[in-house]
Amino acid sequence: MWKQRMIRLGLGALLAFSLIGWDTPTQSNPVQAQGPATFDCTAVTEIPQQECEALVALYDSTDGANWYTNADWVQSATPCSWYGVTCGAAGHVTSLELDTNGLQGAIPPELGNLTELEVLVLSHNYLEGAIPGTLGNLGHVWLFDLELNDL
């Protein structure tokens, strides 16, 4: 008798949830992983193409689609409006601040092509591997913060 009441109560709750629009969990097909972002930097005019490609390489190598915040990244042809990117008046990326943003993977060597960069903050993420030697090309950096990663 008790089991029948519990079953009826459970079925009643499911019926009520379906009537008010709540979904019950269902088993879904697994989503296939997508490859790296495909973004055409040739359409970008506000920064040099090489700098755009460096930003896209960072997005691709650190699982940008799953960052906590990735507003406008590889979605708009204006990289200076991408979350964490700041550009100077001369049309170069001058700051890249993506700390505590869920970046996972390796720092791409292409970041060394951001030759006018002054601020690089990628701390408190899940970055791993070696720090690329090409970051030695960043001669204008005055703030370089990679702490609390797995580098």
Coordinates of N, CA, C and O in Angstrom, one line a residue:
M1 N 0.8 -1.2 0.0 CA 0.0 0.0 0.0 C 0.9 1.3 0.0 O 0.6 2.2 -0.7
W2 N 1.9 1.3 0.9 CA 2.8 2.4 1.0 C 3.5 2.6 -0.4 O 3.6 3.8 -0.8
K3 N 4.0 1.6 -1.0 CA 4.7 1.7 -2.2 C 3.8 2.2 -3.3 O 4.3 3.0 -4.2
Q4 N 2.6 1.8 -3.4 CA 1.7 2.3 -4.4 C 1.4 3.8 -4.2 O 1.3 4.5 -5.2
R5 N 1.3 4.3 -3.0 CA 1.1 5.7 -2.8 C 2.4 6.5 -3.2 O 2.2 7.6 -3.8
M6 N 3.6 6.0 -3.0 CA 4.8 6.7 -3.4 C 4.9 6.7 -4.9 O 5.3 7.7 -5.5
I7 N 4.5 5.6 -5.6 CA 4.5 5.6 -7.0 C 3.5 6.6 -7.6 O 3.8 7.4 -8.5
R8 N 2.3 6.6 -7.0 CA 1.3 7.6 -7.5 C 1.8 9.0 -7.3 O 1.6 9.9 -8.1
L9 N 2.4 9.3 -6.1 CA 2.9 10.6 -5.8 C 4.0 11.0 -6.8 O 4.0 12.1 -7.3
G10 N 4.9 10.1 -7.1 CA 5.9 10.3 -8.0 C 5.4 10.6 -9.4 O 5.8 11.5 -10.1
L11 N 4.4 9.8 -9.9 CA 3.8 10.0 -11.2 C 3.0 11.3 -11.2 O 3.1 12.1 -12.2
G12 N 2.4 11.7 -10.1 CA 1.7 12.9 -10.0 C 2.6 14.1 -10.1 O 2.3 15.1 -10.8
A13 N 3.8 14.0 -9.5 CA 4.7 15.1 -9.5 C 5.3 15.2 -11.0 O 5.4 16.4 -11.5
L14 N 5.6 14.1 -11.6 CA 6.1 14.2 -13.0 C 5.0 14.9 -13.9 O 5.3 15.7 -14.8
L15 N 3.8 14.5 -13.7 CA 2.7 15.1 -14.5 C 2.6 16.6 -14.3 O 2.5 17.4 -15.2
A16 N 2.7 17.0 -13.0 CA 2.6 18.4 -12.6 C 3.7 19.1 -13.3 O 3.6 20.2 -13.8
F17 N 5.0 18.6 -13.2 CA 6.1 19.3 -13.7 C 6.0 19.4 -15.2 O 6.4 20.4 -15.8
S18 N 5.5 18.4 -15.9 CA 5.3 18.5 -17.3 C 4.3 19.5 -17.7 O 4.4 20.2 -18.8
L19 N 3.2 19.7 -16.9 CA 2.2 20.6 -17.2 C 2.7 22.1 -17.0 O 2.2 23.0 -17.7
I20 N 3.6 22.3 -16.1 CA 4.1 23.7 -15.8 C 5.3 23.9 -16.6 O 5.9 25.0 -16.5
G21 N 5.8 23.0 -17.4 CA 6.9 23.3 -18.3 C 8.3 22.9 -17.8 O 9.3 23.2 -18.4
W22 N 8.4 22.2 -16.7 CA 9.7 21.7 -16.2 C 10.0 20.4 -16.9 O 9.2 19.5 -17.0
D23 N 11.2 20.4 -17.3 CA 11.7 19.1 -18.0 C 12.3 18.2 -17.0 O 13.0 18.6 -16.1
T24 N 12.0 16.9 -17.2 CA 12.7 15.9 -16.3 C 14.0 15.5 -17.1 O 14.0 15.6 -18.3
P25 N 15.0 15.2 -16.3 CA 16.2 14.8 -17.0 C 16.0 13.6 -17.9 O 15.3 12.7 -17.6
T26 N 16.6 13.7 -19.1 CA 16.6 12.6 -20.1 C 18.0 12.3 -20.5 O 18.9 13.1 -20.4
Q27 N 18.2 11.1 -21.0 CA 19.5 10.8 -21.5 C 19.6 11.3 -22.9 O 18.7 11.2 -23.7
S28 N 20.7 12.0 -23.1 CA 20.9 12.6 -24.4 C 22.1 12.0 -25.1 O 22.9 11.3 -24.5
N29 N 22.2 12.3 -26.4 CA 23.3 11.8 -27.2 C 24.5 12.6 -26.8 O 24.4 13.8 -26.7
P30 N 25.7 12.0 -26.7 CA 26.9 12.8 -26.4 C 27.2 13.8 -27.5 O 27.0 13.5 -28.7
V31 N 27.6 15.0 -27.2 CA 28.0 16.0 -28.1 C 29.4 15.7 -28.6 O 30.3 15.5 -27.8
Q32 N 29.6 15.7 -29.9 CA 30.9 15.5 -30.4 C 31.8 16.8 -30.3 O 31.3 17.9 -30.5
A33 N 33.0 16.6 -29.9 CA 33.9 17.8 -29.7 C 34.1 18.4 -31.1 O 34.3 17.8 -32.1
Q34 N 34.1 19.7 -31.0 CA 34.4 20.5 -32.3 C 35.9 20.8 -32.3 O 36.5 21.0 -31.3
G35 N 36.3 21.0 -33.5 CA 37.7 21.4 -33.7 C 38.0 22.8 -33.4 O 37.1 23.5 -32.8
P36 N 39.2 23.3 -33.6 CA 39.6 24.7 -33.3 C 38.6 25.7 -34.0 O 38.1 25.4 -35.1
A37 N 38.6 26.8 -33.5 CA 37.7 27.9 -34.0 C 38.2 28.2 -35.4 O 39.4 28.2 -35.7
T38 N 37.3 28.5 -36.3 CA 37.7 28.9 -37.7 C 37.3 30.4 -37.7 O 36.2 30.7 -37.7
F39 N 38.3 31.2 -37.7 CA 38.1 32.7 -37.8 C 39.1 33.2 -38.8 O 40.3 32.9 -38.8
D40 N 38.5 34.1 -39.7 CA 39.3 34.6 -40.8 C 39.8 36.0 -40.3 O 39.1 37.0 -40.3
C41 N 41.1 36.1 -40.0 CA 41.7 37.3 -39.6 C 42.0 38.3 -40.7 O 42.3 39.4 -40.5
T42 N 41.8 37.8 -42.0 CA 42.0 38.8 -43.1 C 40.9 39.8 -43.1 O 41.1 40.9 -43.7
A43 N 39.8 39.6 -42.5 CA 38.7 40.6 -42.5 C 38.9 41.6 -41.4 O 38.2 42.6 -41.3
V44 N 39.9 41.4 -40.5 CA 40.1 42.3 -39.4 C 41.0 43.5 -39.9 O 42.0 43.3 -40.5
T45 N 40.6 44.7 -39.5 CA 41.4 45.9 -40.0 C 41.9 46.7 -38.8 O 42.7 47.6 -39.0
E46 N 41.4 46.5 -37.6 CA 41.8 47.4 -36.5 C 43.1 47.0 -35.8 O 43.7 47.8 -35.1
I47 N 43.6 45.8 -36.1 CA 45.0 45.4 -35.6 C 45.6 44.6 -36.7 O 45.0 44.1 -37.6
P48 N 47.0 44.5 -36.7 CA 47.6 43.7 -37.7 C 47.1 42.2 -37.7 O 46.8 41.7 -36.7
Q49 N 47.1 41.6 -38.9 CA 46.6 40.2 -39.1 C 47.4 39.3 -38.2 O 46.8 38.4 -37.6
Q50 N 48.7 39.5 -38.0 CA 49.5 38.6 -37.2 C 49.1 38.7 -35.7 O 49.1 37.6 -35.1
E51 N 48.7 39.8 -35.3 CA 48.2 39.9 -33.9 C 46.8 39.2 -33.7 O 46.6 38.6 -32.7
C52 N 46.0 39.4 -34.7 CA 44.7 38.7 -34.7 C 44.9 37.2 -34.6 O 44.3 36.5 -33.8
E53 N 45.8 36.7 -35.5 CA 46.1 35.3 -35.5 C 46.7 34.8 -34.2 O 46.4 33.6 -33.7
A54 N 47.5 35.6 -33.5 CA 48.0 35.3 -32.1 C 46.8 35.1 -31.2 O 46.8 34.2 -30.3
L55 N 45.9 36.0 -31.2 CA 44.7 35.9 -30.3 C 43.9 34.7 -30.6 O 43.5 33.9 -29.7
V56 N 43.7 34.4 -31.9 CA 42.9 33.2 -32.2 C 43.7 31.9 -31.8 O 43.1 30.9 -31.3
A57 N 45.0 31.9 -31.9 CA 45.8 30.8 -31.5 C 45.6 30.5 -30.0 O 45.5 29.4 -29.5
L58 N 45.6 31.6 -29.2 CA 45.4 31.5 -27.8 C 44.0 30.9 -27.5 O 43.9 30.0 -26.7
Y59 N 43.0 31.4 -28.2 CA 41.6 30.9 -28.0 C 41.6 29.4 -28.3 O 41.0 28.6 -27.6
D60 N 42.2 29.0 -29.5 CA 42.2 27.6 -29.9 C 42.9 26.7 -28.9 O 42.5 25.6 -28.6
S61 N 44.1 27.1 -28.5 CA 45.0 26.3 -27.7 C 44.5 26.2 -26.2 O 45.0 25.3 -25.5
T62 N 43.6 27.1 -25.8 CA 43.2 27.1 -24.4 C 41.7 26.8 -24.2 O 41.2 27.2 -23.2
D63 N 41.1 26.2 -25.2 CA 39.7 25.8 -25.1 C 38.8 27.0 -24.9 O 38.0 27.0 -24.0
G64 N 39.0 28.0 -25.7 CA 38.3 29.3 -25.6 C 36.8 29.1 -25.6 O 36.1 29.9 -24.9
A65 N 36.2 28.1 -26.2 CA 34.8 28.0 -26.3 C 34.2 27.7 -24.9 O 33.1 27.9 -24.6
N66 N 35.1 27.2 -24.0 CA 34.7 26.9 -22.6 C 35.2 27.8 -21.5 O 35.2 27.5 -20.4
W67 N 35.8 28.9 -21.9 CA 36.2 29.9 -20.9 C 35.0 30.4 -20.2 O 33.9 30.4 -20.7
Y68 N 35.2 30.9 -19.0 CA 34.1 31.4 -18.2 C 33.4 32.6 -18.9 O 32.2 32.7 -19.0
T69 N 34.3 33.5 -19.5 CA 33.8 34.6 -20.2 C 34.6 34.7 -21.5 O 35.9 34.8 -21.5
N70 N 34.0 34.6 -22.7 CA 34.6 34.7 -24.0 C 33.9 35.6 -24.9 O 33.9 35.4 -26.1
A71 N 33.2 36.6 -24.4 CA 32.4 37.5 -25.2 C 33.1 38.1 -26.4 O 34.2 38.6 -26.3
D72 N 32.5 37.9 -27.5 CA 32.9 38.3 -28.9 C 34.1 37.6 -29.5 O 34.4 37.8 -30.6
W73 N 34.8 36.8 -28.7 CA 36.0 36.1 -29.2 C 35.6 35.2 -30.4 O 34.6 34.5 -30.4
V74 N 36.3 35.4 -31.5 CA 36.1 34.7 -32.8 C 34.7 34.8 -33.3 O 34.2 34.0 -34.1
Q75 N 34.0 35.8 -32.8 CA 32.6 36.1 -33.3 C 32.5 37.4 -34.0 O 31.6 37.6 -34.9
S76 N 33.4 38.4 -33.7 CA 33.3 39.7 -34.4 C 34.7 40.0 -35.0 O 35.7 39.5 -34.6
A77 N 34.6 40.8 -36.0 CA 35.9 41.2 -36.7 C 36.5 42.4 -36.0 O 37.3 43.1 -36.6
T78 N 36.2 42.6 -34.7 CA 36.8 43.7 -33.9 C 37.5 43.1 -32.7 O 36.9 43.2 -31.6
P79 N 38.7 42.5 -32.8 CA 39.3 41.9 -31.7 C 39.5 42.9 -30.5 O 39.6 42.4 -29.3
C80 N 39.6 44.2 -30.7 CA 39.7 45.1 -29.6 C 38.5 45.1 -28.7 O 38.6 45.7 -27.6
S81 N 37.4 44.5 -29.1 CA 36.2 44.5 -28.3 C 36.1 43.1 -27.7 O 35.1 42.9 -26.9
W82 N 37.0 42.2 -28.0 CA 36.9 40.9 -27.4 C 37.2 41.0 -25.9 O 38.0 41.8 -25.4
Y83 N 36.5 40.2 -25.1 CA 36.7 40.2 -23.6 C 38.2 40.0 -23.2 O 38.9 39.1 -23.7
G84 N 38.7 41.0 -22.4 CA 40.1 40.9 -21.9 C 41.1 41.5 -22.8 O 42.3 41.5 -22.5
V85 N 40.7 41.9 -24.0 CA 41.7 42.5 -25.0 C 41.5 44.0 -25.0 O 40.4 44.5 -25.1
T86 N 42.7 44.7 -24.9 CA 42.7 46.2 -25.0 C 43.7 46.5 -26.1 O 44.8 46.0 -26.2
C87 N 43.3 47.5 -26.9 CA 44.2 48.0 -28.0 C 44.5 49.4 -27.8 O 43.7 50.2 -27.2
G88 N 45.7 49.8 -28.2 CA 46.1 51.2 -28.1 C 45.7 52.0 -29.3 O 45.2 51.4 -30.3
A89 N 45.9 53.3 -29.3 CA 45.6 54.2 -30.4 C 46.3 53.9 -31.7 O 45.8 54.1 -32.8
A90 N 47.4 53.2 -31.6 CA 48.2 52.9 -32.8 C 47.7 51.6 -33.5 O 48.3 51.2 -34.5
G91 N 46.7 51.0 -33.0 CA 46.1 49.9 -33.6 C 46.9 48.6 -33.3 O 47.0 47.7 -34.2
H92 N 47.3 48.4 -32.1 CA 48.0 47.2 -31.7 C 47.4 46.7 -30.3 O 46.9 47.5 -29.5
V93 N 47.4 45.4 -30.1 CA 47.0 44.9 -28.8 C 48.0 45.3 -27.8 O 49.2 45.1 -27.9
T94 N 47.6 46.0 -26.7 CA 48.4 46.5 -25.7 C 48.2 45.7 -24.3 O 49.1 45.8 -23.5
S95 N 47.1 45.1 -24.2 CA 46.8 44.4 -22.9 C 46.0 43.2 -23.2 O 45.0 43.2 -24.0
L96 N 46.3 42.1 -22.5 CA 45.6 40.8 -22.6 C 45.4 40.3 -21.2 O 46.4 39.9 -20.5
E97 N 44.2 40.5 -20.6 CA 43.9 40.1 -19.2 C 42.8 39.1 -19.2 O 41.6 39.4 -19.3
L98 N 43.2 37.8 -19.0 CA 42.2 36.7 -18.9 C 42.4 35.9 -17.7 O 42.3 34.7 -17.7
D99 N 42.7 36.6 -16.6 CA 43.0 35.9 -15.3 C 41.7 35.3 -14.8 O 40.6 35.8 -15.1
T100 N 41.8 34.1 -14.1 CA 40.6 33.4 -13.5 C 39.5 33.3 -14.5 O 38.3 33.6 -14.3
N101 N 39.8 32.7 -15.7 CA 38.8 32.6 -16.8 C 38.7 31.2 -17.3 O 38.1 31.0 -18.4
G102 N 39.3 30.2 -16.7 CA 39.1 28.9 -17.1 C 39.9 28.5 -18.3 O 39.5 27.5 -19.0
L103 N 41.0 29.2 -18.6 CA 41.8 28.8 -19.8 C 42.5 27.4 -19.4 O 43.1 27.3 -18.4
Q104 N 42.4 26.5 -20.4 CA 43.0 25.2 -20.2 C 43.9 24.8 -21.4 O 43.4 24.9 -22.5
G105 N 45.1 24.4 -21.2 CA 45.9 24.0 -22.3 C 47.3 24.7 -22.2 O 47.7 25.2 -21.2
A106 N 47.9 24.8 -23.4 CA 49.2 25.4 -23.5 C 49.2 26.9 -24.0 O 48.3 27.2 -24.8
I107 N 50.1 27.7 -23.6 CA 50.3 29.0 -24.1 C 50.9 28.9 -25.5 O 51.9 28.3 -25.7
P108 N 50.2 29.4 -26.6 CA 50.7 29.2 -27.9 C 51.9 30.2 -28.2 O 52.0 31.3 -27.7
P109 N 52.9 29.7 -28.9 CA 54.1 30.5 -29.2 C 53.7 31.8 -30.0 O 54.4 32.8 -29.9
E110 N 52.6 31.8 -30.7 CA 52.1 33.0 -31.5 C 51.9 34.2 -30.6 O 51.9 35.3 -31.1
L111 N 51.7 34.0 -29.3 CA 51.6 35.2 -28.4 C 52.8 36.1 -28.5 O 52.7 37.3 -28.2
G112 N 53.9 35.6 -28.8 CA 55.1 36.4 -29.0 C 55.0 37.4 -30.1 O 55.8 38.3 -30.3
N113 N 54.0 37.3 -31.0 CA 53.7 38.2 -32.1 C 53.0 39.5 -31.6 O 52.7 40.4 -32.4
L114 N 52.6 39.5 -30.4 CA 51.9 40.7 -29.8 C 53.0 41.7 -29.3 O 53.1 42.0 -28.2
T115 N 53.8 42.2 -30.3 CA 55.0 42.9 -29.9 C 54.8 44.2 -29.2 O 55.7 44.8 -28.7
E116 N 53.6 44.8 -29.2 CA 53.3 46.0 -28.5 C 52.6 45.8 -27.2 O 52.2 46.7 -26.6
L117 N 52.5 44.5 -26.8 CA 51.8 44.2 -25.6 C 52.5 44.8 -24.4 O 53.8 44.7 -24.3
E118 N 51.8 45.4 -23.5 CA 52.3 45.9 -22.2 C 51.9 45.2 -21.0 O 52.6 45.1 -20.0
V119 N 50.7 44.5 -21.1 CA 50.2 43.8 -19.9 C 49.7 42.4 -20.4 O 48.9 42.3 -21.3
L120 N 50.3 41.4 -19.8 CA 49.8 40.0 -20.0 C 49.5 39.4 -18.7 O 50.4 39.1 -17.9
V121 N 48.2 39.1 -18.5 CA 47.8 38.5 -17.2 C 46.9 37.3 -17.6 O 45.8 37.4 -18.1
L122 N 47.5 36.1 -17.3 CA 46.8 34.9 -17.5 C 46.9 34.0 -16.3 O 46.8 32.8 -16.3
S123 N 46.9 34.7 -15.1 CA 47.0 34.0 -13.9 C 45.7 33.3 -13.5 O 44.7 33.6 -14.0
H124 N 45.9 32.3 -12.5 CA 44.7 31.6 -11.9 C 43.9 30.9 -13.0 O 42.7 31.0 -13.0
N125 N 44.5 30.2 -13.9 CA 43.9 29.4 -14.9 C 44.4 28.0 -14.8 O 44.9 27.5 -13.7
Y126 N 44.3 27.2 -15.8 CA 44.7 25.8 -15.9 C 45.7 25.6 -17.0 O 45.7 24.6 -17.7
L127 N 46.6 26.6 -17.2 CA 47.5 26.5 -18.3 C 48.6 25.6 -17.9 O 49.0 25.5 -16.7
E128 N 49.2 24.8 -18.9 CA 50.2 23.8 -18.6 C 51.2 23.8 -19.7 O 51.1 24.4 -20.7
G129 N 52.3 23.1 -19.4 CA 53.4 23.0 -20.3 C 54.5 24.1 -20.1 O 54.5 24.8 -19.1
A130 N 55.3 24.3 -21.1 CA 56.4 25.2 -21.0 C 55.9 26.6 -21.5 O 55.0 26.8 -22.3
I131 N 56.6 27.6 -20.9 CA 56.3 29.0 -21.3 C 57.1 29.2 -22.6 O 58.3 29.0 -22.7
P132 N 56.4 29.5 -23.7 CA 57.1 29.6 -25.0 C 58.2 30.7 -25.0 O 58.0 31.8 -24.5
G133 N 59.4 30.3 -25.6 CA 60.5 31.3 -25.7 C 60.1 32.5 -26.5 O 60.7 33.6 -26.3
T134 N 59.1 32.4 -27.3 CA 58.8 33.6 -28.2 C 58.2 34.7 -27.3 O 58.1 35.8 -27.8
L135 N 57.8 34.4 -26.1 CA 57.3 35.5 -25.2 C 58.5 36.5 -24.9 O 58.2 37.6 -24.4
G136 N 59.7 36.1 -25.2 CA 60.8 37.0 -25.1 C 60.8 38.2 -26.1 O 61.5 39.2 -25.9
N137 N 59.9 38.0 -27.1 CA 59.7 39.1 -28.1 C 58.9 40.3 -27.5 O 58.8 41.3 -28.2
L138 N 58.3 40.1 -26.4 CA 57.4 41.1 -25.8 C 58.2 42.1 -25.0 O 58.2 42.1 -23.8
G139 N 58.8 43.0 -25.7 CA 59.8 43.9 -25.1 C 59.1 45.1 -24.4 O 59.8 45.9 -23.7
H140 N 57.8 45.3 -24.5 CA 57.2 46.4 -23.9 C 56.4 46.0 -22.6 O 55.8 46.9 -22.0
V141 N 56.4 44.8 -22.3 CA 55.6 44.3 -21.2 C 56.1 44.8 -19.9 O 57.3 44.7 -19.6
W142 N 55.3 45.4 -19.1 CA 55.6 45.9 -17.7 C 54.9 45.1 -16.7 O 55.2 45.1 -15.5
L143 N 53.8 44.4 -17.1 CA 53.1 43.5 -16.1 C 52.9 42.1 -16.8 O 52.3 42.0 -17.8
F144 N 53.6 41.1 -16.2 CA 53.6 39.8 -16.8 C 53.2 38.8 -15.6 O 54.0 38.6 -14.7
D145 N 52.0 38.3 -15.6 CA 51.5 37.5 -14.5 C 50.9 36.2 -15.0 O 49.9 36.2 -15.7
L146 N 51.6 35.1 -14.7 CA 51.2 33.8 -15.1 C 51.0 32.9 -13.9 O 51.0 31.7 -14.0
E147 N 51.0 33.5 -12.7 CA 51.0 32.7 -11.5 C 49.7 31.8 -11.3 O 48.7 32.1 -12.0
L148 N 49.9 30.8 -10.5 CA 48.8 29.8 -10.2 C 48.3 29.2 -11.5 O 47.1 29.2 -11.7
N149 N 49.2 28.6 -12.3 CA 48.9 27.8 -13.4 C 49.7 26.5 -13.2 O 50.4 26.3 -12.2
D150 N 49.8 25.7 -14.2 CA 50.6 24.4 -14.1 C 51.7 24.5 -15.1 O 51.9 23.6 -15.9
L151 N 52.4 25.6 -15.1 CA 53.5 25.8 -16.1 C 54.8 25.3 -15.6 O 55.1 25.4 -14.4

